[in-house]
Amino acid sequence: MTETQQRLVLRLEADGRFELIEWPRPGGGTLNTLHTAIGCRAVDAVDISDDLTMWLDDEGIATGLPVNYGATALYAAHKPPHQTYHGTVVITGGTDRHGNTLPLTTDQVMAIVEFHLSHTAVVIPAQRTN
């Protein structure tokens, strides 16, 4: 699969770190990919817009996960804020006409990363040396 054909989504951690992940992960399926990426048993979907969906741990607030300020700011940039979001989240595209969750476009990835970098205290990992 070439890079232009890759189906990617964005994983945002509560501490500000982020990464692109394959959508869905090979052999994982949509739900398993979300459970693995978020680190949870039950996911909840929050529509940010027609073209963006945020997936999060359904039990994140109840289990005391830290506030994800990046996810909360992203939601608030599109809709009036009504709560904070907690723990790691995955941002995907909208859905197709069959209800299947879509990956992000390159433009969406760039816009979200730029927004995230300008609105949160991001931890940028050190370059790998091996």
PDB file of C-alpha atoms in Angstrom:
ATOM      1  CA  MET A   1       0.000   0.000   0.000  1.00  0.00           C
ATOM      2  CA  THR A   2       1.453   3.369  -0.953  1.00  0.00           C
ATOM      3  CA  GLU A   3       1.427   6.309   1.407  1.00  0.00           C
ATOM      4  CA  THR A   4      -1.255   8.060  -0.639  1.00  0.00           C
ATOM      5  CA  GLN A   5      -3.512   5.021  -0.241  1.00  0.00           C
ATOM      6  CA  GLN A   6      -3.048   4.707   3.503  1.00  0.00           C
ATOM      7  CA  ARG A   7      -6.147   5.174   5.584  1.00  0.00           C
ATOM      8  CA  LEU A   8      -5.120   7.176   8.651  1.00  0.00           C
ATOM      9  CA  VAL A   9      -6.752   8.590  11.775  1.00  0.00           C
ATOM     10  CA  LEU A  10      -5.320  10.682  14.605  1.00  0.00           C
ATOM     11  CA  ARG A  11      -4.816   9.461  18.175  1.00  0.00           C
ATOM     12  CA  LEU A  12      -4.631  12.294  20.754  1.00  0.00           C
ATOM     13  CA  GLU A  13      -3.436  11.530  24.270  1.00  0.00           C
ATOM     14  CA  ALA A  14      -4.423  13.582  27.314  1.00  0.00           C
ATOM     15  CA  ASP A  15      -0.795  14.660  27.837  1.00  0.00           C
ATOM     16  CA  GLY A  16      -0.724  16.309  24.395  1.00  0.00           C
ATOM     17  CA  ARG A  17       1.088  13.596  22.449  1.00  0.00           C
ATOM     18  CA  PHE A  18      -0.430  12.489  19.171  1.00  0.00           C
ATOM     19  CA  GLU A  19       0.171   9.973  16.410  1.00  0.00           C
ATOM     20  CA  LEU A  20      -1.306   8.828  13.135  1.00  0.00           C
ATOM     21  CA  ILE A  21      -2.551   5.255  13.103  1.00  0.00           C
ATOM     22  CA  GLU A  22      -3.805   3.016  10.312  1.00  0.00           C
ATOM     23  CA  TRP A  23      -7.570   2.819   9.950  1.00  0.00           C
ATOM     24  CA  PRO A  24      -8.507   0.155  10.706  1.00  0.00           C
ATOM     25  CA  ARG A  25      -5.347  -1.553  11.891  1.00  0.00           C
ATOM     26  CA  PRO A  26      -4.513  -4.635   9.803  1.00  0.00           C
ATOM     27  CA  GLY A  27      -6.546  -7.605  11.003  1.00  0.00           C
ATOM     28  CA  GLY A  28      -8.121  -5.490  13.726  1.00  0.00           C
ATOM     29  CA  GLY A  29     -11.421  -4.229  12.434  1.00  0.00           C
ATOM     30  CA  THR A  30     -12.918  -0.885  13.379  1.00  0.00           C
ATOM     31  CA  LEU A  31     -14.000  -1.607  16.954  1.00  0.00           C
ATOM     32  CA  ASN A  32     -10.847  -3.505  17.870  1.00  0.00           C
ATOM     33  CA  THR A  33      -8.716  -0.702  16.412  1.00  0.00           C
ATOM     34  CA  LEU A  34     -10.540   1.831  18.607  1.00  0.00           C
ATOM     35  CA  HIS A  35     -10.305  -0.309  21.769  1.00  0.00           C
ATOM     36  CA  THR A  36      -6.569  -0.829  21.227  1.00  0.00           C
ATOM     37  CA  ALA A  37      -5.777   2.781  20.316  1.00  0.00           C
ATOM     38  CA  ILE A  38      -7.762   4.270  23.207  1.00  0.00           C
ATOM     39  CA  GLY A  39      -7.002   1.533  25.726  1.00  0.00           C
ATOM     40  CA  CYS A  40     -10.574   0.889  26.766  1.00  0.00           C
ATOM     41  CA  ARG A  41     -13.383  -1.688  26.787  1.00  0.00           C
ATOM     42  CA  ALA A  42     -16.235   0.559  25.631  1.00  0.00           C
ATOM     43  CA  VAL A  43     -16.080   3.472  23.201  1.00  0.00           C
ATOM     44  CA  ASP A  44     -18.394   6.390  22.649  1.00  0.00           C
ATOM     45  CA  ALA A  45     -18.606   8.504  19.484  1.00  0.00           C
ATOM     46  CA  VAL A  46     -18.948  12.284  19.606  1.00  0.00           C
ATOM     47  CA  ASP A  47     -19.716  14.064  16.340  1.00  0.00           C
ATOM     48  CA  ILE A  48     -17.548  17.151  16.076  1.00  0.00           C
ATOM     49  CA  SER A  49     -18.877  17.986  12.605  1.00  0.00           C
ATOM     50  CA  ASP A  50     -20.310  16.107   9.627  1.00  0.00           C
ATOM     51  CA  ASP A  51     -16.728  15.263   8.626  1.00  0.00           C
ATOM     52  CA  LEU A  52     -15.107  14.602  12.025  1.00  0.00           C
ATOM     53  CA  THR A  53     -15.898  12.108  14.767  1.00  0.00           C
ATOM     54  CA  MET A  54     -14.141  11.820  18.128  1.00  0.00           C
ATOM     55  CA  TRP A  55     -14.005   8.380  19.754  1.00  0.00           C
ATOM     56  CA  LEU A  56     -13.303   8.144  23.479  1.00  0.00           C
ATOM     57  CA  ASP A  57     -13.398   5.827  26.478  1.00  0.00           C
ATOM     58  CA  ASP A  58     -17.048   5.600  27.536  1.00  0.00           C
ATOM     59  CA  GLU A  59     -15.918   5.157  31.150  1.00  0.00           C
ATOM     60  CA  GLY A  60     -13.198   7.841  31.068  1.00  0.00           C
ATOM     61  CA  ILE A  61     -14.816  10.314  33.450  1.00  0.00           C
ATOM     62  CA  ALA A  62     -16.027   7.610  35.858  1.00  0.00           C
ATOM     63  CA  THR A  63     -12.584   5.988  36.064  1.00  0.00           C
ATOM     64  CA  GLY A  64     -10.814   9.310  36.636  1.00  0.00           C
ATOM     65  CA  LEU A  65      -8.896   9.654  33.378  1.00  0.00           C
ATOM     66  CA  PRO A  66      -7.205  13.056  32.975  1.00  0.00           C
ATOM     67  CA  VAL A  67      -8.844  15.811  30.956  1.00  0.00           C
ATOM     68  CA  ASN A  68      -7.781  15.791  27.321  1.00  0.00           C
ATOM     69  CA  TYR A  69      -7.509  19.535  26.729  1.00  0.00           C
ATOM     70  CA  GLY A  70      -6.638  19.049  23.058  1.00  0.00           C
ATOM     71  CA  ALA A  71      -9.803  17.032  22.408  1.00  0.00           C
ATOM     72  CA  THR A  72     -11.901  19.449  24.448  1.00  0.00           C
ATOM     73  CA  ALA A  73     -10.514  22.447  22.519  1.00  0.00           C
ATOM     74  CA  LEU A  74     -11.078  20.711  19.171  1.00  0.00           C
ATOM     75  CA  TYR A  75     -14.717  20.072  20.036  1.00  0.00           C
ATOM     76  CA  ALA A  76     -15.177  23.642  21.318  1.00  0.00           C
ATOM     77  CA  ALA A  77     -13.786  25.030  18.051  1.00  0.00           C
ATOM     78  CA  HIS A  78     -16.714  23.434  16.202  1.00  0.00           C
ATOM     79  CA  LYS A  79     -19.607  23.509  18.678  1.00  0.00           C
ATOM     80  CA  PRO A  80     -20.458  25.246  21.934  1.00  0.00           C
ATOM     81  CA  PRO A  81     -18.563  23.397  24.681  1.00  0.00           C
ATOM     82  CA  HIS A  82     -20.703  21.510  27.148  1.00  0.00           C
ATOM     83  CA  GLN A  83     -18.183  19.282  28.931  1.00  0.00           C
ATOM     84  CA  THR A  84     -14.560  18.232  29.061  1.00  0.00           C
ATOM     85  CA  TYR A  85     -13.318  15.057  27.402  1.00  0.00           C
ATOM     86  CA  HIS A  86     -11.050  12.636  29.233  1.00  0.00           C
ATOM     87  CA  GLY A  87      -8.296  10.189  28.323  1.00  0.00           C
ATOM     88  CA  THR A  88      -6.999   9.247  24.912  1.00  0.00           C
ATOM     89  CA  VAL A  89      -9.243   9.924  21.917  1.00  0.00           C
ATOM     90  CA  VAL A  90      -9.197   8.934  18.265  1.00  0.00           C
ATOM     91  CA  ILE A  91     -10.317  11.410  15.611  1.00  0.00           C
ATOM     92  CA  THR A  92     -11.766   9.914  12.419  1.00  0.00           C
ATOM     93  CA  GLY A  93     -13.551  11.313   9.419  1.00  0.00           C
ATOM     94  CA  GLY A  94     -17.320  11.232   9.143  1.00  0.00           C
ATOM     95  CA  THR A  95     -19.263   8.305   7.713  1.00  0.00           C
ATOM     96  CA  ASP A  96     -20.023   7.154   4.194  1.00  0.00           C
ATOM     97  CA  ARG A  97     -23.553   6.573   2.882  1.00  0.00           C
ATOM     98  CA  HIS A  98     -23.506   3.081   4.402  1.00  0.00           C
ATOM     99  CA  GLY A  99     -22.580   4.327   7.876  1.00  0.00           C
ATOM    100  CA  ASN A 100     -18.954   3.144   7.716  1.00  0.00           C
ATOM    101  CA  THR A 101     -16.457   5.321   9.580  1.00  0.00           C
ATOM    102  CA  LEU A 102     -14.052   7.042   7.212  1.00  0.00           C
ATOM    103  CA  PRO A 103     -10.363   7.837   7.706  1.00  0.00           C
ATOM    104  CA  LEU A 104      -9.134  11.408   7.721  1.00  0.00           C
ATOM    105  CA  THR A 105      -8.086  13.195   4.555  1.00  0.00           C
ATOM    106  CA  THR A 106      -4.592  14.657   4.368  1.00  0.00           C
ATOM    107  CA  ASP A 107      -6.097  18.156   4.671  1.00  0.00           C
ATOM    108  CA  GLN A 108      -8.021  17.149   7.793  1.00  0.00           C
ATOM    109  CA  VAL A 109      -4.900  15.643   9.392  1.00  0.00           C
ATOM    110  CA  MET A 110      -2.885  18.799   8.687  1.00  0.00           C
ATOM    111  CA  ALA A 111      -5.624  21.111  10.003  1.00  0.00           C
ATOM    112  CA  ILE A 112      -6.144  19.099  13.206  1.00  0.00           C
ATOM    113  CA  VAL A 113      -2.414  18.797  13.921  1.00  0.00           C
ATOM    114  CA  GLU A 114      -1.912  22.527  13.307  1.00  0.00           C
ATOM    115  CA  PHE A 115      -4.849  23.338  15.594  1.00  0.00           C
ATOM    116  CA  HIS A 116      -3.578  20.905  18.240  1.00  0.00           C
ATOM    117  CA  LEU A 117      -0.066  22.350  18.179  1.00  0.00           C
ATOM    118  CA  SER A 118      -1.360  25.891  18.571  1.00  0.00           C
ATOM    119  CA  HIS A 119      -3.898  25.160  21.333  1.00  0.00           C
ATOM    120  CA  THR A 120      -2.225  22.650  23.660  1.00  0.00           C
ATOM    121  CA  ALA A 121       1.040  22.053  25.439  1.00  0.00           C
ATOM    122  CA  VAL A 122       2.332  19.243  23.245  1.00  0.00           C
ATOM    123  CA  VAL A 123       5.021  16.794  24.246  1.00  0.00           C
ATOM    124  CA  ILE A 124       7.137  16.177  21.143  1.00  0.00           C
ATOM    125  CA  PRO A 125       9.022  12.897  21.472  1.00  0.00           C
ATOM    126  CA  ALA A 126      12.791  12.882  21.000  1.00  0.00           C
ATOM    127  CA  GLN A 127      14.099  11.610  17.680  1.00  0.00           C
ATOM    128  CA  ARG A 128      14.731   7.889  17.588  1.00  0.00           C
ATOM    129  CA  THR A 129      18.377   6.973  17.201  1.00  0.00           C
ATOM    130  CA  ASN A 130      18.005   3.270  16.409  1.00  0.00           C
TER     131      ASN A 130
END
